[in-house]
CSV table of C-alpha atoms and ligand atoms in Angstrom, one decimal:
chain,number,residue,atom,x,y,z
A,249,UNK,CA,68.6,159.0,-141.8
A,250,UNK,CA,71.0,161.4,-143.5
A,251,UNK,CA,69.0,160.3,-146.9
A,252,UNK,CA,65.6,160.8,-145.2
A,253,UNK,CA,66.6,164.2,-143.9
A,254,UNK,CA,67.8,165.2,-147.3
A,255,UNK,CA,64.3,165.0,-148.6
A,256,UNK,CA,63.4,167.6,-146.2
A,257,UNK,CA,65.3,170.2,-147.7
A,258,UNK,CA,62.4,171.7,-149.8
A,259,UNK,CA,59.8,171.1,-147.2
A,260,UNK,CA,58.4,174.4,-145.5
A,261,UNK,CA,59.1,174.5,-142.1
A,262,UNK,CA,55.7,174.3,-140.6
A,263,UNK,CA,54.5,172.9,-137.4
A,264,UNK,CA,51.6,170.2,-137.3
A,265,UNK,CA,49.4,173.2,-136.1
A,266,UNK,CA,50.5,175.5,-139.0
A,267,UNK,CA,53.0,177.5,-137.3
A,268,UNK,CA,55.8,178.9,-139.8
A,269,UNK,CA,59.1,178.7,-138.4
A,270,UNK,CA,62.3,180.3,-139.9
A,271,UNK,CA,65.3,178.2,-140.3
A,272,UNK,CA,68.6,180.5,-140.6
A,273,UNK,CA,72.1,179.6,-141.2
A,274,UNK,CA,75.1,180.8,-139.2
A,275,UNK,CA,78.1,181.6,-141.4
A,276,UNK,CA,81.4,182.7,-141.0
A,277,UNK,CA,82.7,183.2,-144.8
A,278,UNK,CA,80.8,184.6,-147.9
A,279,UNK,CA,81.5,181.4,-149.2
A,280,UNK,CA,79.5,179.8,-146.8
A,281,UNK,CA,76.3,180.8,-148.4
A,282,UNK,CA,76.3,178.1,-150.7
A,283,UNK,CA,76.3,175.6,-148.1
A,284,UNK,CA,73.8,177.7,-146.1
A,285,UNK,CA,71.3,177.6,-149.7
A,286,UNK,CA,72.1,174.0,-150.0
A,287,UNK,CA,71.1,173.0,-146.5
A,288,UNK,CA,67.7,174.8,-147.2
A,289,UNK,CA,68.2,177.8,-145.0
A,290,UNK,CA,65.8,180.9,-145.6
A,291,UNK,CA,68.4,183.3,-145.1
A,292,UNK,CA,71.6,184.1,-143.0
A,293,UNK,CA,70.7,185.1,-139.5
A,294,UNK,CA,74.4,185.5,-138.4
A,295,UNK,CA,77.4,186.3,-140.3
A,296,UNK,CA,80.2,186.3,-138.1
A,297,UNK,CA,82.3,189.1,-139.6
A,298,UNK,CA,85.2,188.9,-137.2
A,299,UNK,CA,86.6,185.9,-139.0
A,300,UNK,CA,87.6,188.3,-141.9
A,301,UNK,CA,89.7,190.3,-139.4
A,302,UNK,CA,91.4,187.4,-137.6
A,303,UNK,CA,94.9,186.0,-138.0
A,304,UNK,CA,96.1,188.8,-140.2
A,305,UNK,CA,98.9,190.2,-137.9
A,306,UNK,CA,96.9,193.4,-137.3
A,307,UNK,CA,96.6,194.3,-140.8
A,308,UNK,CA,92.7,194.8,-140.9
A,309,UNK,CA,90.5,194.6,-144.1
A,310,UNK,CA,89.7,198.0,-145.8
A,311,UNK,CA,86.4,199.2,-146.7
A,312,UNK,CA,86.8,197.9,-150.0
A,313,UNK,CA,87.8,194.5,-149.1
A,314,UNK,CA,84.8,194.4,-146.6
A,315,UNK,CA,82.4,195.8,-149.3
A,316,UNK,CA,83.4,193.0,-151.6
A,317,UNK,CA,83.2,190.3,-149.1
A,318,UNK,CA,79.7,191.2,-147.8
A,319,UNK,CA,78.5,191.6,-151.3
A,320,UNK,CA,79.4,188.1,-152.1
A,321,UNK,CA,77.5,186.8,-149.1
A,322,UNK,CA,74.5,188.9,-150.2
A,323,UNK,CA,74.5,187.6,-153.9
A,324,UNK,CA,75.5,184.3,-152.9
A,325,UNK,CA,72.3,184.1,-150.9
A,326,UNK,CA,70.3,184.9,-154.1
A,327,UNK,CA,68.1,187.5,-152.6
A,328,UNK,CA,67.3,185.9,-149.0
A,329,UNK,CA,68.1,188.1,-146.3
A,330,UNK,CA,71.8,188.1,-144.6
A,331,UNK,CA,72.3,189.3,-140.9
A,332,UNK,CA,75.8,190.6,-141.0
A,333,UNK,CA,77.2,191.0,-137.3
A,334,UNK,CA,79.7,193.6,-136.6
A,335,UNK,CA,83.1,192.4,-135.4
A,336,UNK,CA,82.9,190.3,-132.4
A,337,UNK,CA,86.7,189.8,-131.4
A,338,UNK,CA,88.3,189.5,-128.1
A,339,UNK,CA,87.9,186.5,-125.7
A,340,UNK,CA,87.3,183.4,-127.5
A,341,UNK,CA,88.1,185.1,-130.9
A,342,UNK,CA,91.4,187.2,-130.5
A,343,UNK,CA,92.6,189.3,-133.6
A,344,UNK,CA,95.8,188.0,-133.3
A,345,UNK,CA,96.9,184.6,-131.6
A,346,UNK,CA,100.4,185.9,-130.6
A,347,UNK,CA,98.9,188.8,-128.4
A,348,UNK,CA,96.2,186.4,-126.9
A,349,UNK,CA,94.8,188.9,-124.6
A,350,UNK,CA,97.7,188.2,-122.2
A,351,UNK,CA,97.5,191.3,-120.3
A,352,UNK,CA,94.0,191.0,-119.0
A,353,UNK,CA,92.9,188.7,-116.6
A,354,UNK,CA,89.3,188.6,-117.9
A,355,UNK,CA,89.0,188.7,-121.7
A,356,UNK,CA,85.6,187.8,-121.9
A,357,UNK,CA,84.7,191.0,-119.4
A,358,UNK,CA,87.1,193.2,-121.1
A,359,UNK,CA,87.5,195.1,-124.6
A,360,UNK,CA,85.3,192.7,-127.0
A,361,UNK,CA,82.7,193.2,-129.5
A,362,UNK,CA,80.8,196.3,-129.5
A,363,UNK,CA,83.4,197.6,-126.8
A,364,UNK,CA,86.2,197.2,-128.9
A,365,UNK,CA,84.3,198.9,-132.3
A,366,UNK,CA,83.4,201.8,-130.0
A,367,UNK,CA,86.9,202.2,-128.9
A,368,UNK,CA,88.0,202.5,-132.4
A,369,UNK,CA,85.7,204.5,-134.5
A,370,UNK,CA,87.5,204.7,-137.4
A,371,UNK,CA,87.6,200.9,-137.7
A,372,UNK,CA,84.0,200.6,-136.9
A,373,UNK,CA,83.2,203.2,-139.5
A,374,UNK,CA,84.8,201.7,-141.8
A,375,UNK,CA,83.2,198.2,-141.4
A,376,UNK,CA,79.7,200.2,-140.9
A,377,UNK,CA,80.3,202.0,-144.8
A,378,UNK,CA,81.0,198.5,-146.1
A,379,UNK,CA,77.7,196.6,-144.9
A,380,UNK,CA,75.6,200.0,-145.7
A,381,UNK,CA,77.3,199.7,-149.2
A,382,UNK,CA,76.7,195.8,-149.7
A,383,UNK,CA,73.0,196.6,-148.4
A,384,UNK,CA,72.7,198.2,-152.0
A,385,UNK,CA,72.8,194.6,-153.4
A,386,UNK,CA,70.3,192.5,-151.4
A,387,UNK,CA,68.4,192.4,-148.2
A,388,UNK,CA,70.6,193.2,-145.5
A,389,UNK,CA,70.3,193.2,-141.7
A,390,UNK,CA,73.0,194.7,-139.4
A,391,UNK,CA,73.6,192.9,-135.8
A,392,UNK,CA,75.6,194.3,-133.1
A,393,UNK,CA,77.0,192.3,-130.3
A,394,UNK,CA,77.7,192.4,-126.9
A,395,UNK,CA,75.4,195.6,-125.8
A,396,UNK,CA,74.4,196.1,-122.4
A,397,UNK,CA,74.4,200.1,-121.8
A,398,UNK,CA,71.8,202.6,-123.5
A,399,UNK,CA,75.0,204.8,-124.0
A,400,UNK,CA,76.5,202.0,-126.1
A,401,UNK,CA,73.3,201.7,-128.1
A,402,UNK,CA,73.2,205.8,-128.6
A,403,UNK,CA,76.9,205.8,-129.5
A,404,UNK,CA,76.4,203.3,-132.2
A,405,UNK,CA,73.5,204.3,-134.0
A,406,UNK,CA,75.2,207.9,-134.1
A,407,UNK,CA,78.3,206.4,-135.8
A,408,UNK,CA,76.0,204.6,-138.2
A,409,UNK,CA,74.2,208.0,-139.2
A,410,UNK,CA,77.8,209.4,-139.6
A,411,UNK,CA,78.6,206.4,-141.9
A,412,UNK,CA,75.8,207.1,-144.1
A,413,UNK,CA,76.8,210.9,-144.1
A,414,UNK,CA,80.1,210.0,-145.1
A,415,UNK,CA,78.9,207.7,-148.0
A,416,UNK,CA,76.6,210.4,-149.1
A,417,UNK,CA,79.6,212.9,-149.2
A,418,UNK,CA,81.5,210.6,-151.1
A,419,UNK,CA,78.5,209.8,-153.4
A,420,UNK,CA,78.7,206.4,-152.9
A,421,UNK,CA,75.3,203.9,-153.0
A,422,UNK,CA,74.1,202.3,-150.2
A,423,UNK,CA,70.8,200.5,-149.1
A,424,UNK,CA,68.5,200.2,-146.0
A,425,UNK,CA,69.2,197.9,-143.2
A,426,UNK,CA,67.4,196.7,-140.4
A,427,UNK,CA,68.9,197.2,-137.2
A,428,UNK,CA,69.1,194.5,-134.6
A,429,UNK,CA,71.0,193.9,-131.2
A,430,UNK,CA,72.4,190.6,-129.8
A,431,UNK,CA,71.0,189.8,-126.6
A,432,UNK,CA,73.8,187.9,-124.8
A,433,UNK,CA,74.5,189.8,-121.7
A,434,UNK,CA,71.8,189.3,-118.8
A,435,UNK,CA,71.9,193.1,-118.3
A,436,UNK,CA,70.4,193.4,-121.8
A,437,UNK,CA,67.9,190.7,-121.3
A,438,UNK,CA,66.7,192.4,-118.0
A,439,UNK,CA,66.4,195.8,-119.6
A,440,UNK,CA,64.7,194.7,-122.8
A,441,UNK,CA,62.6,197.7,-123.1
A,442,UNK,CA,65.6,199.9,-123.7
A,443,UNK,CA,66.5,197.6,-126.8
A,444,UNK,CA,63.0,197.4,-128.1
A,445,UNK,CA,63.0,201.2,-128.1
A,446,UNK,CA,66.0,201.5,-130.4
A,447,UNK,CA,66.2,198.4,-132.5
A,448,UNK,CA,64.1,196.5,-135.4
A,449,UNK,CA,64.7,193.1,-134.4
A,450,UNK,CA,66.6,191.2,-131.3
A,451,UNK,CA,68.7,188.1,-131.8
A,452,UNK,CA,69.5,185.9,-128.6
A,453,UNK,CA,73.0,184.7,-128.1
A,454,UNK,CA,72.7,182.0,-125.9
A,455,UNK,CA,76.6,180.9,-126.2
A,456,UNK,CA,77.6,183.9,-124.1
A,457,UNK,CA,74.1,184.4,-122.3
A,458,UNK,CA,74.8,181.3,-120.6
A,459,UNK,CA,78.6,182.2,-120.0
A,460,UNK,CA,77.7,185.4,-118.5
A,461,UNK,CA,74.5,184.5,-116.3
A,462,UNK,CA,76.2,181.2,-114.9
A,463,UNK,CA,79.9,182.8,-114.5
A,464,UNK,CA,80.9,179.7,-116.8
A,465,UNK,CA,83.9,180.4,-119.2
A,466,UNK,CA,82.4,178.8,-122.3
A,467,UNK,CA,85.9,177.7,-123.3
A,468,UNK,CA,87.1,176.3,-120.1
A,469,UNK,CA,86.8,172.5,-120.2
A,470,UNK,CA,87.3,172.4,-116.4
A,471,UNK,CA,83.9,173.8,-115.7
A,472,UNK,CA,82.1,172.6,-119.0
A,473,UNK,CA,79.7,170.0,-116.9
A,474,UNK,CA,78.6,173.3,-115.5
A,475,UNK,CA,77.7,175.2,-118.8
A,476,UNK,CA,74.1,174.4,-118.9
A,477,UNK,CA,71.7,175.8,-121.4
A,478,UNK,CA,68.6,174.6,-119.3
A,479,UNK,CA,69.8,176.2,-116.0
A,480,UNK,CA,66.5,177.9,-115.0
A,481,UNK,CA,67.9,181.2,-115.0
A,482,UNK,CA,69.2,180.9,-118.6
A,483,UNK,CA,65.7,179.6,-119.5
A,484,UNK,CA,63.8,182.4,-118.0
A,485,UNK,CA,65.9,185.1,-119.7
A,486,UNK,CA,65.4,183.4,-123.1
A,487,UNK,CA,61.6,183.1,-122.4
A,488,UNK,CA,61.1,186.6,-121.1
A,489,UNK,CA,63.1,188.0,-124.3
A,490,UNK,CA,60.9,186.0,-126.5
A,491,UNK,CA,57.8,186.9,-124.6
A,492,UNK,CA,58.5,190.6,-124.5
A,493,UNK,CA,59.4,190.6,-128.1
A,494,UNK,CA,56.4,188.7,-129.1
A,495,UNK,CA,54.1,191.2,-127.1
A,496,UNK,CA,55.5,194.1,-129.0
A,497,UNK,CA,55.6,192.3,-132.3
A,498,UNK,CA,59.4,192.7,-132.6
A,499,UNK,CA,61.2,190.0,-134.5
A,500,UNK,CA,63.4,187.9,-132.4
A,501,UNK,CA,65.7,185.0,-133.2
A,502,UNK,CA,67.9,182.6,-131.2
A,503,UNK,CA,71.4,182.2,-132.8
A,504,UNK,CA,73.5,180.6,-130.0
A,505,UNK,CA,74.4,176.9,-130.1
A,506,UNK,CA,71.0,176.1,-128.6
A,507,UNK,CA,69.1,177.0,-131.8
A,508,UNK,CA,70.8,174.0,-133.7
A,509,UNK,CA,70.4,171.7,-130.7
A,510,UNK,CA,67.5,169.1,-131.7
A,511,UNK,CA,67.1,168.2,-128.0
A,512,UNK,CA,66.0,172.0,-127.3
A,513,UNK,CA,63.9,172.5,-130.5
A,514,UNK,CA,60.6,171.6,-128.9
A,515,UNK,CA,61.1,173.7,-125.8
A,516,UNK,CA,62.1,176.7,-128.0
A,517,UNK,CA,58.8,176.4,-130.0
A,518,UNK,CA,56.8,176.1,-126.7
A,519,UNK,CA,58.5,179.1,-125.5
A,520,UNK,CA,57.3,181.0,-128.8
A,521,UNK,CA,60.4,181.1,-130.8
A,522,UNK,CA,59.7,180.9,-134.4
A,523,UNK,CA,63.2,182.0,-135.8
A,524,UNK,CA,66.5,179.7,-135.1
A,525,UNK,CA,69.8,180.5,-136.6
A,526,UNK,CA,72.3,177.5,-136.6
A,527,UNK,CA,75.3,175.7,-138.4
A,528,UNK,CA,73.8,174.8,-141.8
A,529,UNK,CA,74.5,171.1,-140.8
A,530,UNK,CA,71.7,171.3,-138.5
A,531,UNK,CA,69.2,172.6,-140.2
A,532,UNK,CA,67.1,169.7,-141.7
A,533,UNK,CA,67.4,167.9,-138.4
A,534,UNK,CA,65.8,170.8,-136.5
A,535,UNK,CA,63.4,170.9,-139.4
A,536,UNK,CA,62.4,167.6,-138.7
A,537,UNK,CA,61.6,168.6,-135.1
A,538,UNK,CA,59.5,171.4,-136.0
A,539,UNK,CA,57.7,169.2,-138.6
A,540,UNK,CA,56.5,166.9,-135.4
A,541,UNK,CA,55.8,169.8,-133.3
A,542,UNK,CA,52.4,170.8,-131.9
A,543,UNK,CA,52.8,174.4,-130.2
A,544,UNK,CA,49.7,174.4,-128.9
A,545,UNK,CA,50.9,171.7,-126.4
A,546,UNK,CA,54.4,172.8,-126.3
A,547,UNK,CA,53.3,175.8,-124.8
A,548,UNK,CA,51.9,174.6,-121.6
A,549,UNK,CA,54.3,172.0,-121.6
A,550,UNK,CA,57.3,174.7,-121.7
A,551,UNK,CA,55.5,176.6,-118.9
A,552,UNK,CA,56.0,173.9,-116.5
A,553,UNK,CA,59.8,173.2,-117.8
A,554,UNK,CA,60.5,176.6,-116.6
A,555,UNK,CA,59.4,175.9,-113.2
A,556,UNK,CA,61.4,172.9,-112.9
A,557,UNK,CA,64.5,172.4,-110.5
A,558,UNK,CA,66.4,170.8,-113.0
A,559,UNK,CA,64.6,171.7,-116.5
A,560,UNK,CA,67.0,169.6,-118.3
A,561,UNK,CA,65.5,166.4,-117.0
A,562,UNK,CA,62.3,167.0,-118.5
A,563,UNK,CA,63.4,167.2,-122.0
A,564,UNK,CA,64.0,163.6,-122.6
B,654,PEP,C1,76.3,183.8,-128.8
B,654,PEP,O1,77.1,184.5,-128.0
B,654,PEP,O2,75.4,182.8,-128.7
B,654,PEP,C2,76.6,184.0,-130.3
B,654,PEP,C3,75.8,183.4,-131.2
B,654,PEP,O3,77.7,184.5,-130.7
B,654,PEP,P1,79.3,184.2,-130.7
B,654,PEP,O4,79.0,182.4,-130.5
B,654,PEP,O5,80.0,184.5,-132.0
B,654,PEP,O6,79.7,184.6,-129.6
B,655,MG,MG1,78.4,185.8,-128.3
């Protein structure tokens, strides 16, 4: 099976009815770019930058170190686009293991991701400048995690402008970036118009979207059986996000685990998704599903799945 899949590496991901599908890689380190290319990814859809910040006893990487790391990822992808997500620490990804959010009762609902960045503008501006500078070396998209409020969006955008002004003042080169938001809090999915107004693209973070929609801690084994990607509420939020983006002509992808789950590929295609970002190890198996799919048929079937009481049972 692996040998047969390997032959698909250079095959374009196109469905039976001619729909092009973008299969991107999720990476955690700049060096993972090699694995992404080897797996046939056409870009990086999610570079989880926080891994560079973790396990350093609070001594965070400076602008130069970050710039070099982002640049290595961009150059490693040899001209293909790289989506760098700004730091997403907190909850299941504590900055420092020894301080594992002990003081907070609900760390997943606390100061994490963009909330953490906005609470420490000097740290955030350092990262923003490093990303903007890396964008001088290739196609870079910047992705912001865990946004829910319009005020957070405006605050973030003003800091990005400020970072550019700082680079201008210092005479440092930087490049253009497309700006995207993660849709991973139900409130964001339910107020999509605001996100469509401010962002160039959206990326659905199903790992957290499931957690927050179903009130299931994604890391808690005792409730793992209730962590259901196919809960009708989750599917509805995913489906409506894809549909609204399509209607507005905005690029949208899924970068949570659902994107790399071959049992869900047909459903996501049927819901209109044409961009998937996943662990590189999943790319060829998902591509095989894409090559066998007829999106015309899947569209009608997906509409039925959305209406089902137990959608997961219809996937087979
Ligand atoms: C997600 O929430 O689906 C996601 C891709 O981000 P992370 O898993 O890093 O929270
Ligand atoms: Mg997330």
